[in-house]
Amino acid sequence: MSDNPPGARAAPTCIGVVGDGQVGLTAAIVLRRSYPRSDVVLIAAPLDPAALADTAITSWPSSLGFHDSFGFDEAGLILRAGASHRLATRFADWCGAGRDWVLAYGAAPNPAMRVRCGDDGPGDSALQRLNASLDAAGPQTVVQALAASGRFAMPVDNPESPLSDIDYALRWNGPAYRSRLASLARHMGVRHVTAGLSELAYAGDGSLTAVTCEDGSTIVAEWWLDCSGPAARLRAAASEPEFESWADMLPVDRLLVDDGKASPALSLEDRVLACENGWAWQVFGRDAAHASFGYASELTSDAAAAASFKRACGASAVGKIVLRPGRLRAAWAGNVIAIADAAASFEPLHGLNLHLAHRQLGLLLELLPARDIDPRERDEYNRRAALLADGVRDWIAAHYCSPVPRPGAFWHHAGTQRRSDALSGALQQFGARGRIPHFEDAPVGQDGWAAVLAGIGAGPGRSALLAARDPAQRIVQQAALAGRCRAALALARPYPEWLSARLANPQ
Amino acid sequence: MQQAPVKVIVLGGGTAGWMSATALAKLLPGIVEVELIESAEVGIVGVGEATLPHIRAFVERLGIDEADFMRATQATFKLGIDFRDFGRIGDSYIHPFGTFGQPLAGVPFHHYWLQMRAAGMARDLGDYSVAVAAARASRFALPHGSESILSSSYGYAYQFDAALFGPYLRTVALGLGVKRTEANVVGHRRNPETGDVEALFLASGEERHADLFIDCSGFRSLLLGDALGESWEDWSHWLPCDRAAALPCLSASPTLEPYTRATAMPAGWRWRIPLQHRVGNGYVYASAFLDDDAACRAIVAATENTPLADPRILRFKAGRRRHSWVHNVVGVGLASGFLEPLESTSIYLAQMAITQLIELFPVAGITQADRTSFNRLVDMEYDRIRDFLILHYHATTRDDSPFWDHVRTMQVPDTLAAKLELWRATGRVAHYSEGLFLEQSWIAVYLGQGIVPHAWDARAALPTRDNLAQAMSTIEREVGAQVSGMLDHGAFLHAQTERLGSVG
């Protein structure tokens, strides 16, 4: 290659994507957009129920920007895939009965808005009253205020407007979402082979050169994406890939899912209800309220989990999913790149499995391989993909790190698992100084970290900067915040009303 | 409820010392009680006449009015550094405080530029950067975030008289209640159990006690180095320049350049920094390759106008203390480490340490975790800047002197070698979001010093040559229009008399 004169690298002739769930479809679309003159062949693989990114019906807010980047429009999801908006997730009874906390999107509450009296605040009675009212009433951001009142408005660009604080995620109907992706893929010219894999052919250097499908067709490609779910069929076929287990870091290794027939609900808030032996997560879709139950198999039998699931939200478990938390040590080996559950598997809170898949695809587009793979580019991808995956793991693990955990064996187990250095550092710095360290390639930003750590009661600790703030200035800021929340509420409409108007008039 | 304030002693009245004292007093009122001890007998190095855009946030946070500050320090605006003769004698490029072009279809601009360059159809990379084009035209305007992408595609810093910066901050600090003690420190006492520094002994026989000591004593590193014996990690094998011959002069240029010039010399490089009232010059050299007299002769010969003084020799050493926060002593500035002034990083490094210290400020006792967080961040900043500086020397074809032979052929740190390999093979910059010099800076220096990748993103070949040429010339035209709407830098300053210091 170095004998060639300097130049743009050659585009691939053909890229193979194995696994035609929503992850594989998305991957094929973005590759085809990047290389419009290359063949992109999408090869079917049976959908593994443990492929949580493929079965996800929701994701993190930034997935919407990713959707936009490949022309997957939000209006279409709302009109034709039953999408609805989520502003927040409530973690009910999370640190004990009645001790809820809410993760709202957008900026985290400014810690300066909340001064714990008798700790580092001055003894100003007006301030104490304000604090008391804030503590009691709750909303410390515009999004919290909207979520609490069930009102919604679209965000605007103008930072002066309180509506500019809004950020939201969507949940949707799974089959409709996939079918919209499939038609976009078709429209983009992705070749879809619906017969499954039957044989793989390798070159002398161990790279995968061709796959033969059950219909006898053979696809030859320069490189491959493995979107086949936790089995990582392409990667596993070559040799057992090195797997880094997170079993000692994330507690949930079993999931029960309901039949998806519970009555639909319009809500800006989803709910994770902590139970004695796990949690029940309810996603309130326009098609149905979908529920799942996460637990640890070494502590709880499937029957006991099913009973808890039933008690928590009246759901009947119709499926059980076995999770093997962890990630491949190298997501990209040879000429095969594992994406989503093929690269990292973990419990599905917040829909982060699909979010991670989108971030991986975004990273791949940044370091997009040419026809020939450059090992240094692969190393850089693997370095950053590992940061992404570990970032998700640590942030989810943080949910279980309450200093005063809920009673119960599950919560004790979850709260005493191994913590990475990054997680310990975040807990320590937030707990002691109210600060979130910077993480490179963080899949969840500082606001998300602050919201969880404050939610579980792990801080914020004593910050000299906050303690030094002028009390008069605090009162002014608190009043401004209250005004901003009131203004947002006045501009927003009750969500059902907002949504009907939107559906009646898509523009 | 209200705790007694944390008693802080800042040792040293140079730039780092007064920056530390001012920031602590301003940002942690009621939390700290600050005393600064300085000795009239110890001179200050006065690091840095040129700064980085980060200083603006620092000055603003201290509640200092920009115009007032510029007037007091005879400051001019700075859009970047013009590097001459580094990659090859005769070459020149500007490392701007700004971006090059705009990404297209998610692919960074420089891949398209490389594509057009290979076809012989690209203009100089700087023609696609507002900061570079404005610097070359000696024009300036304050960036505006809201108007257009281009009008916010650059930032600025200051070129100022470092000898005036410390005293300016001193006035601010004294106004904020910082106590100033003029004394020589002749000794210290450590707690036999904790190892913390308890007291400083002054020549007068008095003692000074504090909870936290900030060592701003410069290279002497009286507390961190001498008292606590923190070891020094030496980087002079990679960055051999260890002296500077500084020489101010009056300007001979009809224009006031909004940029610093760094011109490579046989045993190092020399700076030229235009201030309001004079021009700062200095030859940064490696004493292993050049003696002091020769350096002084060289800088006198290279100076454009009558010098205002005799050359002054400064001595330094590249490297850092293994840890910057040990026990209850935090090193800020030269007491904690030094990287030569090639990219004007000294004041930034002091500012970064102060900002981190304030965020982690030990209100209820210092914990090891505070120190670890602080030291991790300081190490990361130093290590990444170090690699970036080494690149300036190593990325060269110069073989005209033993100094350049040495830096061209030396083995660079593995971290830098890996970045270079990735760039050469793919045109990609190893991605980091924390630290000082990010992607655009690396691109400026790589391409400016002739490290052209063998291959780049395949997507750069997708648009037709005509379409690409059109897109690039649109950017270049818009950059040109942006710059022609700016005032001459000197005229801009003179139109704003509130920013002007006294003449002479």
PDB file of C-alpha atoms in Angstrom, chain A residues 1-2 5-11 34-37 117-123 364-370 374 376-377 380 383-384 428-429 432-433 435 438-441 462-465 467-468, chain B residues 1-3 27-29 31 61 115 118 356 358-367 369-370 373 376-377 384 421-422 425-426 428-434 453-462:
ATOM      1  CA  MET A   1       0.000   0.000   0.000  1.00  0.00           C
ATOM      2  CA  SER A   2       2.833   2.402   0.840  1.00  0.00           C
ATOM      3  CA  PRO A   5       1.352   7.514  -4.529  1.00  0.00           C
ATOM      4  CA  PRO A   6      -0.461   9.443  -1.815  1.00  0.00           C
ATOM      5  CA  GLY A   7      -4.181   9.477  -2.362  1.00  0.00           C
ATOM      6  CA  ALA A   8      -7.621   8.831  -1.011  1.00  0.00           C
ATOM      7  CA  ARG A   9      -7.959   5.210  -0.067  1.00  0.00           C
ATOM      8  CA  ALA A  10     -10.055   3.041  -2.322  1.00  0.00           C
ATOM      9  CA  ALA A  11     -13.659   2.618  -1.304  1.00  0.00           C
ATOM     10  CA  SER A  34     -21.237   6.809   3.227  1.00  0.00           C
ATOM     11  CA  TYR A  35     -20.255   4.682   0.236  1.00  0.00           C
ATOM     12  CA  PRO A  36     -23.031   5.147  -2.313  1.00  0.00           C
ATOM     13  CA  ARG A  37     -21.055   3.358  -5.011  1.00  0.00           C
ATOM     14  CA  CYS A 117     -29.418  23.961  55.413  1.00  0.00           C
ATOM     15  CA  GLY A 118     -27.279  23.393  58.438  1.00  0.00           C
ATOM     16  CA  ASP A 119     -24.535  22.086  56.252  1.00  0.00           C
ATOM     17  CA  ASP A 120     -22.764  24.672  54.214  1.00  0.00           C
ATOM     18  CA  GLY A 121     -25.456  27.264  53.766  1.00  0.00           C
ATOM     19  CA  PRO A 122     -25.919  30.424  55.713  1.00  0.00           C
ATOM     20  CA  GLY A 123     -28.781  30.639  58.165  1.00  0.00           C
ATOM     21  CA  LEU A 364     -17.251   3.629  12.771  1.00  0.00           C
ATOM     22  CA  LEU A 365     -18.302   6.434  10.420  1.00  0.00           C
ATOM     23  CA  GLU A 366     -15.658   8.653  11.972  1.00  0.00           C
ATOM     24  CA  LEU A 367     -12.950   6.030  11.420  1.00  0.00           C
ATOM     25  CA  LEU A 368     -14.609   4.496   8.396  1.00  0.00           C
ATOM     26  CA  PRO A 369     -12.479   1.730   6.926  1.00  0.00           C
ATOM     27  CA  ALA A 370     -11.587   1.868   3.267  1.00  0.00           C
ATOM     28  CA  ASP A 374      -5.515  -0.247   8.308  1.00  0.00           C
ATOM     29  CA  ARG A 376      -3.825   1.515  13.241  1.00  0.00           C
ATOM     30  CA  GLU A 377      -7.343   2.644  12.448  1.00  0.00           C
ATOM     31  CA  GLU A 380      -7.989   3.456  17.415  1.00  0.00           C
ATOM     32  CA  ARG A 383      -9.542   1.912  21.988  1.00  0.00           C
ATOM     33  CA  ARG A 384     -12.525   4.235  21.678  1.00  0.00           C
ATOM     34  CA  GLN A 428     -15.666   9.661  45.248  1.00  0.00           C
ATOM     35  CA  GLN A 429     -15.424  13.027  43.512  1.00  0.00           C
ATOM     36  CA  ALA A 432     -16.728  14.533  48.314  1.00  0.00           C
ATOM     37  CA  ARG A 433     -16.637  17.595  46.067  1.00  0.00           C
ATOM     38  CA  ARG A 435     -17.759  17.115  40.823  1.00  0.00           C
ATOM     39  CA  HIS A 438     -14.257  14.100  32.585  1.00  0.00           C
ATOM     40  CA  PHE A 439     -14.598  10.823  30.684  1.00  0.00           C
ATOM     41  CA  GLU A 440     -13.281  10.501  27.136  1.00  0.00           C
ATOM     42  CA  ASP A 441     -15.880   9.224  24.667  1.00  0.00           C
ATOM     43  CA  ARG A 462     -19.135  19.872  49.793  1.00  0.00           C
ATOM     44  CA  SER A 463     -17.955  22.101  47.021  1.00  0.00           C
ATOM     45  CA  ALA A 464     -15.946  25.103  48.067  1.00  0.00           C
ATOM     46  CA  LEU A 465     -17.156  26.980  45.004  1.00  0.00           C
ATOM     47  CA  ALA A 467     -20.248  27.181  49.603  1.00  0.00           C
ATOM     48  CA  ALA A 468     -18.585  30.451  48.650  1.00  0.00           C
TER      49      ALA A 468
ATOM     50  CA  MET B   1     -22.265  25.952  60.525  1.00  0.00           C
ATOM     51  CA  GLN B   2     -19.757  28.493  59.292  1.00  0.00           C
ATOM     52  CA  GLN B   3     -16.384  26.881  59.470  1.00  0.00           C
ATOM     53  CA  LEU B  27     -13.748  32.554  43.848  1.00  0.00           C
ATOM     54  CA  LEU B  28     -13.723  31.247  47.407  1.00  0.00           C
ATOM     55  CA  PRO B  29     -14.619  34.260  49.540  1.00  0.00           C
ATOM     56  CA  ILE B  31     -13.842  29.859  52.483  1.00  0.00           C
ATOM     57  CA  ARG B  61     -13.996  34.775  35.990  1.00  0.00           C
ATOM     58  CA  GLN B 115      -7.571  15.225  -2.111  1.00  0.00           C
ATOM     59  CA  ALA B 118      -2.954  15.841  -4.714  1.00  0.00           C
ATOM     60  CA  GLN B 356      -8.575  22.232  39.287  1.00  0.00           C
ATOM     61  CA  ILE B 358     -10.490  25.340  43.226  1.00  0.00           C
ATOM     62  CA  GLU B 359     -12.848  22.627  41.976  1.00  0.00           C
ATOM     63  CA  LEU B 360     -11.313  20.098  44.332  1.00  0.00           C
ATOM     64  CA  PHE B 361     -10.693  22.599  47.079  1.00  0.00           C
ATOM     65  CA  PRO B 362     -10.383  20.770  50.412  1.00  0.00           C
ATOM     66  CA  VAL B 363     -13.055  22.452  52.514  1.00  0.00           C
ATOM     67  CA  ALA B 364     -13.064  19.768  55.179  1.00  0.00           C
ATOM     68  CA  GLY B 365      -9.553  18.437  55.068  1.00  0.00           C
ATOM     69  CA  ILE B 366      -7.403  17.147  52.237  1.00  0.00           C
ATOM     70  CA  THR B 367      -8.020  13.586  51.137  1.00  0.00           C
ATOM     71  CA  ALA B 369      -8.536  11.210  46.531  1.00  0.00           C
ATOM     72  CA  ASP B 370      -8.302  14.986  46.030  1.00  0.00           C
ATOM     73  CA  SER B 373      -7.645  13.489  40.951  1.00  0.00           C
ATOM     74  CA  ARG B 376      -3.959  12.661  37.287  1.00  0.00           C
ATOM     75  CA  LEU B 377      -5.246  15.702  35.469  1.00  0.00           C
ATOM     76  CA  ARG B 384      -0.142  15.632  25.991  1.00  0.00           C
ATOM     77  CA  GLU B 421       1.737   6.443  12.558  1.00  0.00           C
ATOM     78  CA  LEU B 422      -2.033   6.760  12.556  1.00  0.00           C
ATOM     79  CA  ALA B 425      -1.302   5.924   7.315  1.00  0.00           C
ATOM     80  CA  THR B 426      -4.842   7.328   7.400  1.00  0.00           C
ATOM     81  CA  ARG B 428      -6.678  10.650  11.149  1.00  0.00           C
ATOM     82  CA  VAL B 429      -5.888  12.391  14.402  1.00  0.00           C
ATOM     83  CA  ALA B 430      -6.007  10.303  17.572  1.00  0.00           C
ATOM     84  CA  HIS B 431      -9.109  11.590  19.300  1.00  0.00           C
ATOM     85  CA  TYR B 432      -9.120  13.192  22.747  1.00  0.00           C
ATOM     86  CA  SER B 433     -11.604  15.656  24.127  1.00  0.00           C
ATOM     87  CA  GLU B 434      -9.657  16.577  27.233  1.00  0.00           C
ATOM     88  CA  PRO B 453      -0.392  11.362   5.078  1.00  0.00           C
ATOM     89  CA  HIS B 454       0.153   8.599   2.532  1.00  0.00           C
ATOM     90  CA  ALA B 455      -3.583   7.986   2.405  1.00  0.00           C
ATOM     91  CA  TRP B 456      -6.772   9.589   3.608  1.00  0.00           C
ATOM     92  CA  ASP B 457     -10.471   8.997   3.904  1.00  0.00           C
ATOM     93  CA  ALA B 458     -11.927   7.178   0.913  1.00  0.00           C
ATOM     94  CA  ARG B 459     -15.014   9.393   1.050  1.00  0.00           C
ATOM     95  CA  ALA B 460     -12.926  12.413   0.011  1.00  0.00           C
ATOM     96  CA  ALA B 461     -12.781  10.912  -3.499  1.00  0.00           C
ATOM     97  CA  LEU B 462     -16.555  10.596  -3.821  1.00  0.00           C
TER      98      LEU B 462
END
